[in-house]
C-alpha positions as CSV (number, residue, x, y, z in Angstrom):
1,X,69.0,44.4,-4.8
2,X,66.1,42.7,-3.0
3,X,66.3,43.5,0.8
4,X,66.0,39.8,1.7
5,X,68.8,38.9,-0.7
6,X,70.9,41.7,0.7
7,X,70.3,40.5,4.3
8,X,71.3,36.9,3.3
9,X,74.4,38.4,1.7
10,X,75.3,40.3,4.9
11,X,74.6,37.2,7.0
12,X,76.9,35.2,4.8
13,X,79.6,37.9,5.1
14,X,79.4,37.8,9.0
15,X,80.0,34.0,8.8
16,X,82.8,34.4,6.2
17,X,84.7,37.1,8.2
18,X,84.6,34.8,11.2
19,X,85.8,31.8,9.2
20,X,88.7,33.8,7.8
21,X,89.8,34.8,11.3
22,X,90.3,31.3,12.6
23,X,89.0,28.1,11.0
24,X,89.7,26.0,14.2
25,X,87.7,28.4,16.4
26,X,85.0,28.7,13.8
27,X,84.5,24.9,13.7
28,X,84.7,24.5,17.4
29,X,82.2,27.3,18.1
30,X,79.8,25.7,15.5
31,X,79.9,22.3,17.2
32,X,79.4,23.9,20.6
33,X,76.3,25.7,19.3
34,X,75.1,22.5,17.7
35,X,75.4,20.5,20.9
36,X,73.7,23.4,22.9
37,X,70.8,23.4,20.5
38,X,70.2,19.6,20.7
39,X,70.7,19.2,24.4
40,X,67.4,20.6,25.6
41,X,65.4,18.1,23.4
42,X,67.6,15.2,24.5
43,X,67.1,16.3,28.1
44,X,63.3,16.2,27.7
45,X,63.4,12.6,26.4
46,X,66.0,11.5,29.0
47,X,63.9,12.9,31.9
48,X,60.8,11.3,30.5
49,X,62.5,7.9,30.3
50,X,64.0,8.4,33.8
51,X,60.7,9.1,35.4
52,X,59.0,6.3,33.5
53,X,61.8,3.8,34.4
54,X,61.7,4.8,38.1
55,X,57.9,4.2,38.2
56,X,58.3,0.9,36.4
57,X,61.1,-0.1,38.8
58,X,58.8,0.7,41.7
59,X,56.1,-1.5,40.2
60,X,58.8,-4.3,39.5
61,X,58.4,-4.1,35.7
62,X,61.9,-2.8,35.0
63,X,65.4,-3.6,36.4
64,X,67.6,-1.2,38.3
65,X,70.2,-1.1,35.5
66,X,67.8,0.7,33.2
67,X,67.2,3.3,35.9
68,X,70.9,3.8,36.4
69,X,71.5,4.1,32.7
70,X,69.0,6.9,32.5
71,X,70.5,8.6,35.6
72,X,73.9,8.4,33.9
73,X,72.6,9.9,30.6
74,X,70.9,12.7,32.5
75,X,74.1,13.4,34.5
76,X,76.0,13.6,31.2
77,X,73.6,16.2,29.7
78,X,73.8,18.3,32.9
79,X,77.6,18.2,32.9
80,X,77.6,19.3,29.2
81,X,75.2,22.1,30.0
82,X,77.5,23.4,32.7
83,X,80.7,22.9,30.8
84,X,79.9,24.2,27.3
85,X,79.1,27.8,28.3
86,X,82.6,28.1,29.8
87,X,84.2,26.7,26.7
88,X,82.1,29.0,24.5
89,X,83.2,32.0,26.5
90,X,86.9,31.1,26.0
91,X,86.3,30.6,22.2
92,X,84.5,34.0,22.1
93,X,87.4,35.7,23.9
94,X,89.9,34.1,21.4
95,X,87.7,35.3,18.5
96,X,87.8,38.8,19.8
97,X,91.5,38.8,20.1
98,X,91.8,37.6,16.5
99,X,89.4,40.4,15.5
100,X,91.7,43.1,16.8
101,X,94.4,42.2,14.2
102,X,92.3,40.6,11.5
103,X,89.4,43.0,11.4
104,X,89.9,46.3,13.3
105,X,93.4,47.1,12.0
106,X,92.5,46.6,8.3
107,X,89.3,48.6,8.9
108,X,91.2,51.5,10.5
109,X,93.7,51.3,7.6
110,X,90.9,51.4,5.0
111,X,89.2,54.4,6.5
112,X,92.4,56.3,7.1
113,X,93.3,56.1,3.4
114,X,90.0,57.6,2.3
115,X,90.1,61.1,0.7
116,X,89.8,64.2,2.9
117,X,86.3,64.9,1.7
118,X,84.9,62.0,3.8
119,X,86.5,63.3,7.0
120,X,85.1,66.8,6.5
121,X,81.6,65.3,6.0
122,X,79.4,64.9,9.1
123,X,77.5,61.9,7.8
124,X,80.6,59.8,7.0
125,X,82.3,60.9,10.2
126,X,79.4,59.5,12.2
127,X,79.5,56.4,10.0
128,X,83.2,55.8,10.8
129,X,82.5,56.4,14.5
130,X,79.7,53.7,14.5
131,X,81.8,51.2,12.7
132,X,85.0,51.7,14.7
133,X,83.5,52.0,18.2
134,X,84.3,48.7,19.9
135,X,84.8,47.2,16.4
136,X,86.4,43.9,17.6
137,X,83.5,43.3,20.1
138,X,80.9,44.2,17.5
139,X,82.1,41.9,14.8
140,X,82.7,39.0,17.3
141,X,79.2,39.5,18.8
142,X,77.7,39.4,15.3
143,X,79.0,35.9,14.6
144,X,78.0,34.6,18.1
145,X,74.5,36.1,17.6
146,X,74.3,34.0,14.4
147,X,75.4,31.0,16.4
148,X,72.9,31.9,19.1
149,X,70.1,32.1,16.6
150,X,71.1,28.7,15.1
151,X,71.2,27.2,18.6
152,X,67.8,28.6,19.6
153,X,66.2,27.4,16.3
154,X,67.5,23.9,17.0
155,X,66.3,24.1,20.6
156,X,62.8,25.4,19.7
157,X,62.5,23.1,16.7
158,X,63.5,20.0,18.7
159,X,60.9,20.7,21.4
160,X,58.2,21.5,18.8
161,X,58.9,18.1,17.1
162,X,58.4,16.3,20.4
163,X,55.1,18.3,20.9
164,X,54.2,17.6,17.3
165,X,54.1,13.9,17.9
166,X,51.6,14.3,20.7
167,X,49.6,17.4,19.7
168,X,50.3,18.8,16.2
169,X,47.9,21.7,16.7
170,X,49.8,22.9,19.8
171,X,53.1,22.8,17.9
172,X,51.5,24.8,15.0
173,X,50.2,27.5,17.4
174,X,53.5,27.9,19.1
175,X,55.3,28.1,15.7
176,X,52.9,30.8,14.3
177,X,53.4,32.9,17.4
178,X,57.1,32.5,17.2
179,X,57.1,33.7,13.6
180,X,55.1,36.8,14.6
181,X,57.7,37.5,17.3
182,X,60.5,37.0,14.8
183,X,59.0,39.7,12.6
184,X,58.5,42.1,15.4
185,X,62.1,41.5,16.6
186,X,63.5,42.3,13.1
187,X,61.6,45.6,13.0
188,X,62.7,46.4,16.5
189,X,66.3,45.7,15.7
190,X,66.2,47.9,12.7
191,X,64.7,50.7,14.8
192,X,67.3,50.3,17.4
193,X,70.1,50.6,14.9
194,X,68.4,53.6,13.3
195,X,68.4,55.2,16.7
196,X,72.2,54.6,17.0
197,X,72.6,56.3,13.6
198,X,70.4,59.2,14.5
199,X,72.3,59.8,17.8
200,X,75.8,59.1,16.5
201,X,76.7,62.8,16.0
202,X,75.5,63.7,19.5
203,X,77.3,60.7,21.0
204,X,80.5,61.9,19.3
205,X,79.9,65.3,20.8
206,X,79.4,63.9,24.3
207,X,82.6,61.8,24.0
208,X,84.5,64.9,22.9
209,X,83.2,67.1,25.7
210,X,84.0,64.4,28.2
211,X,87.6,64.3,26.8
212,X,87.8,68.1,27.1
213,X,86.8,67.9,30.7
214,X,89.2,65.1,31.6
215,X,92.2,65.5,29.3
216,X,95.5,67.1,30.5
217,X,95.7,68.9,27.1
218,X,92.7,71.2,27.9
219,X,92.9,71.5,31.7
220,X,95.0,74.8,31.7
221,X,92.6,76.8,29.6
222,X,89.6,75.4,31.4
223,X,90.9,76.5,34.8
224,X,92.3,79.9,33.6
225,X,89.2,81.0,31.6
226,X,86.6,79.2,33.8
227,X,84.6,77.4,31.2
228,X,84.5,74.0,32.9
229,X,80.8,74.4,33.8
230,X,79.9,75.3,30.2
231,X,81.7,72.2,28.9
232,X,80.0,70.0,31.5
233,X,76.6,71.5,30.5
234,X,77.3,70.7,26.8
235,X,78.4,67.2,27.7
236,X,75.3,66.6,29.8
237,X,73.0,67.9,27.0
238,X,74.5,65.6,24.3
239,X,74.6,62.7,26.7
240,X,71.0,63.1,27.7
241,X,69.9,63.5,24.1
242,X,71.4,60.1,23.2
243,X,70.1,58.4,26.4
244,X,66.5,59.6,26.0
245,X,66.2,58.7,22.3
246,X,67.7,55.2,22.7
247,X,65.6,54.5,25.8
248,X,62.5,55.4,24.0
249,X,63.1,52.8,21.3
250,X,64.2,50.2,23.8
251,X,61.1,50.7,26.0
252,X,58.9,50.4,22.9
253,X,60.6,47.0,22.2
254,X,60.4,46.0,25.9
255,X,56.6,46.5,26.1
256,X,55.9,44.7,22.8
257,X,57.9,41.7,23.8
258,X,56.4,41.7,27.3
259,X,52.9,41.6,25.9
260,X,53.9,38.9,23.5
261,X,55.5,36.9,26.3
262,X,52.2,37.0,28.3
263,X,50.4,35.7,25.2
264,X,52.9,32.8,24.9
265,X,52.6,32.1,28.6
266,X,48.7,31.9,28.4
267,X,49.1,29.6,25.3
268,X,51.6,27.3,27.0
269,X,49.3,27.0,30.1
270,X,46.4,26.1,27.8
271,X,48.5,23.5,25.9
272,X,49.7,22.0,29.2
273,X,46.2,21.6,30.4
274,X,45.0,20.0,27.2
275,X,47.9,17.6,27.1
276,X,46.7,16.2,30.4
277,X,43.9,14.3,28.6
278,X,46.1,12.0,26.6
279,X,47.8,11.0,30.0
280,X,44.4,10.2,31.5
281,X,43.6,8.1,28.4
282,X,46.9,6.3,28.7
283,X,48.1,7.5,25.3
284,X,51.0,9.5,26.9
285,X,53.3,8.5,29.8
286,X,53.5,10.5,33.0
287,X,57.2,11.0,32.5
288,X,56.8,12.4,29.0
289,X,53.9,14.7,30.2
290,X,56.0,16.1,33.0
291,X,59.0,16.6,30.7
292,X,56.8,18.3,28.0
293,X,55.2,20.7,30.6
294,X,58.6,21.6,31.8
295,X,59.9,22.1,28.2
296,X,56.9,24.2,27.2
297,X,57.5,26.4,30.3
298,X,61.1,26.9,29.3
299,X,60.0,27.5,25.7
300,X,58.1,30.5,26.8
301,X,61.3,32.1,28.1
302,X,63.2,31.1,24.9
303,X,60.6,32.4,22.4
304,X,59.5,35.5,24.2
305,X,62.9,36.7,25.3
306,X,66.0,34.9,24.1
307,X,64.9,34.3,20.6
308,X,63.4,37.7,20.1
309,X,66.4,39.5,21.7
310,X,68.8,37.5,19.5
311,X,66.8,38.4,16.4
312,X,66.6,42.1,17.5
313,X,70.4,42.1,17.8
314,X,71.0,40.2,14.6
315,X,68.9,42.8,12.7
316,X,71.2,45.5,14.1
317,X,74.2,43.4,13.0
318,X,72.9,43.2,9.4
319,X,72.5,47.0,9.4
320,X,76.1,47.3,10.6
321,X,77.2,45.1,7.7
322,X,75.3,47.3,5.3
323,X,77.3,50.3,6.6
324,X,80.5,48.3,6.4
325,X,79.7,47.6,2.7
326,X,79.1,51.4,2.2
327,X,82.6,52.2,3.6
328,X,84.2,49.5,1.5
329,X,82.6,51.0,-1.6
330,X,84.0,54.4,-1.0
331,X,86.8,55.5,-3.3
332,X,90.2,55.2,-1.7
333,X,92.9,57.6,-2.4
334,X,96.6,56.8,-3.0
335,X,98.2,57.7,0.3
336,X,100.9,60.3,0.1
337,X,104.3,59.2,1.4
338,X,105.9,60.9,4.3
339,X,109.0,61.7,2.2
340,X,108.3,62.1,-1.5
341,X,110.5,59.7,-3.5
342,X,110.1,61.6,-6.7
343,X,111.7,64.6,-8.3
344,X,109.7,67.4,-10.1
345,X,110.7,70.1,-12.6
346,X,111.9,73.3,-11.0
347,X,109.0,75.7,-10.1
348,X,108.2,78.4,-12.7
349,X,104.5,79.0,-12.2
350,X,101.3,77.8,-10.7
351,X,98.0,78.9,-12.3
352,X,94.3,78.5,-11.5
353,X,92.2,78.8,-14.6
354,X,88.4,79.4,-13.9
355,X,88.5,77.0,-10.9
356,X,85.1,76.3,-9.3
357,X,84.8,74.2,-6.1
358,X,82.2,73.3,-3.5
359,X,82.6,70.9,-0.6
360,X,80.8,67.5,-0.8
361,X,77.1,67.5,0.2
362,X,76.9,71.3,0.1
363,X,75.2,73.7,-2.4
364,X,77.4,76.8,-2.1
365,X,80.5,77.3,-4.3
366,X,83.5,78.3,-2.1
367,X,85.5,79.2,-5.3
368,X,83.7,80.4,-8.4
369,X,85.6,80.7,-11.7
370,X,88.8,81.7,-9.8
371,X,91.7,82.6,-12.0
372,X,95.2,83.7,-10.9
373,X,98.9,83.0,-11.6
374,X,101.7,82.6,-9.1
375,X,105.2,83.1,-10.6
376,X,108.7,82.1,-9.5
377,X,110.6,84.6,-7.3
378,X,107.7,86.5,-5.9
379,X,105.8,86.5,-2.6
380,X,102.0,86.2,-2.5
381,X,99.4,86.5,0.3
382,X,95.7,85.5,0.1
383,X,93.7,87.9,2.2
384,X,90.0,87.6,3.0
385,X,87.4,87.1,5.7
386,X,86.7,83.7,7.2
387,X,85.0,81.3,4.8
388,X,86.2,83.2,1.7
389,X,88.2,80.2,0.4
390,X,91.8,80.9,1.5
391,X,92.3,77.4,3.1
392,X,90.4,75.8,0.3
393,X,92.9,77.2,-2.2
394,X,95.7,75.6,-0.2
395,X,93.8,72.2,-0.1
396,X,93.5,72.3,-3.9
397,X,97.1,73.2,-4.3
398,X,98.3,70.3,-2.2
399,X,96.0,67.9,-3.9
400,X,93.7,67.1,-0.8
401,X,90.8,67.7,-3.2
402,X,90.7,66.9,-6.9
403,X,87.0,67.1,-7.7
404,X,87.1,70.7,-8.9
405,X,86.0,72.3,-12.2
406,X,88.5,74.2,-14.3
407,X,92.2,73.7,-14.5
408,X,95.2,74.0,-12.1
409,X,98.5,74.2,-14.0
410,X,102.0,73.6,-12.7
411,X,104.5,75.0,-15.2
412,X,101.7,74.9,-17.7
413,X,101.0,71.1,-17.1
414,X,97.6,70.0,-15.7
415,X,97.7,69.2,-12.0
416,X,95.6,66.1,-12.6
417,X,98.6,64.6,-14.4
418,X,100.7,64.6,-11.3
419,X,100.7,61.8,-8.7
420,X,100.0,62.5,-5.0
421,X,103.7,62.2,-4.2
422,X,104.6,64.7,-6.9
423,X,102.0,67.2,-5.7
424,X,103.4,66.9,-2.2
425,X,106.9,67.4,-3.4
426,X,105.9,70.8,-4.7
427,X,104.8,72.2,-1.4
428,X,105.9,72.5,2.3
429,X,102.7,73.4,4.2
430,X,102.1,74.6,7.8
431,X,98.4,74.9,8.4
432,X,97.1,77.3,11.1
433,X,95.4,74.4,12.8
434,X,98.4,72.1,12.6
435,X,98.3,68.7,14.4
436,X,100.2,68.1,17.5
437,X,100.0,64.4,18.3
438,X,99.7,63.3,22.0
439,X,103.0,61.3,22.0
440,X,106.7,62.0,22.3
441,X,108.5,64.9,20.6
442,X,110.5,62.4,18.6
443,X,107.4,60.8,17.2
444,X,105.9,64.2,16.3
445,X,109.0,65.1,14.3
446,X,109.7,61.6,12.8
447,X,106.3,60.1,12.0
448,X,106.7,58.2,8.8
449,X,110.5,58.6,8.8
450,X,113.5,56.8,10.3
451,X,114.6,58.3,13.6
452,X,118.1,59.8,13.5
453,X,119.3,61.1,16.9
454,X,122.0,63.3,15.5
455,X,119.6,64.9,13.1
456,X,117.0,65.3,15.9
457,X,119.6,67.2,18.0
458,X,120.4,69.4,15.1
459,X,116.8,70.4,14.7
460,X,116.5,71.1,18.5
461,X,119.6,73.3,18.4
462,X,118.4,75.2,15.4
463,X,115.1,75.9,17.1
464,X,116.7,76.4,20.5
465,X,114.5,73.8,22.1
466,X,117.1,71.6,23.7
467,X,116.4,72.6,27.3
468,X,112.6,72.4,26.8
469,X,112.6,68.9,25.3
470,X,115.1,67.6,27.9
471,X,112.8,68.9,30.8
472,X,109.5,67.9,29.1
473,X,110.4,64.6,27.5
474,X,109.3,62.6,30.6
475,X,105.9,64.1,30.5
476,X,105.3,64.2,26.8
């Protein structure tokens, strides 16, 4: 797909996601941006008319009513300029609240249902981290960046139209320079997002090491074995790597925009000086000239900073949407239920027939033409050094991976013919690195199941954990 077409598609998707969240807020935010975009041009014309009407009133060629009308119109524009940002902030806050339920929760669900291979892959782990970090803020800011761009284009375009009527060449020069800054901003935005991608792994490491230093779960071992300083050192190293790389990209953008801003400032000063000649010839009113000079001065700030910063951020937003599309295109797996609702034939045998397997994005076979048979009524142990494939065999048995070569047979039937629920029903697994969730004991036991207090007490009695749970429940 053509990159420009892809960018337009992603831009449309940003707008579409916002529209789905709340049609009312979408329409309200659009009209706020529309009014904000038009107001500066109206303000220029109103100020020009006000100055001219005051001068004409002083020379007794205009009535006081005309002056008061222009004062009233100017007051209305100033009130709107003060009021609209507050309304826009409220709309943005409301959008972000909507995003928590309409965007982040579905995204978390989509990612959590992906196959295990994506969670054991460093590249996709970093991808998930970038997409989920402050997801509701990111997706809300994306839409408001689009609105900000729309607003600034209206603002710049309106001022340029006013200048165009007086000096077409001046408007053309400002437009050309604005387009150059547009292009630089897009390149800068893509570089900024690439820097985020390049540092995502280190950022995850720094977040993890920070958690190790501050979490109650790790404090006992840190204090007993004295490795706090080592963890702090690792945290600082990862943190500084991220900071230095991103600062380098940001400073590069800053200096490019600063130099461009100086060029725009010189150009605006030159245009302001040249526009003085039509005033001296009587072809332009003093009020319009003063308004235009003020508008051109503000245009420098808008073009060299606001517009370029918005384009820079929007370019990053489009890169985000590309990655969101990547996640949406990943193959989902059918989630296994907490309690299998199926029955399977009684176990007789489980056989691996010339099974070969390697983990995604690696070049080494963990299992190579592995063949063995497990039969009913016997006990088996897999013995081997670290990395020899013991855990991998377990993952294949339990169906966590199904992209292997060869055949796995349950009672002589190909494993691929069984559903995830059926494969789960075959096994009861306790991994050596089992998960203990940082929540109550009840939740750890009953995740995905209906809580039964009598059954829970039976489990505690069987394990002789009644006293421990009673004393620890308040702190778990």
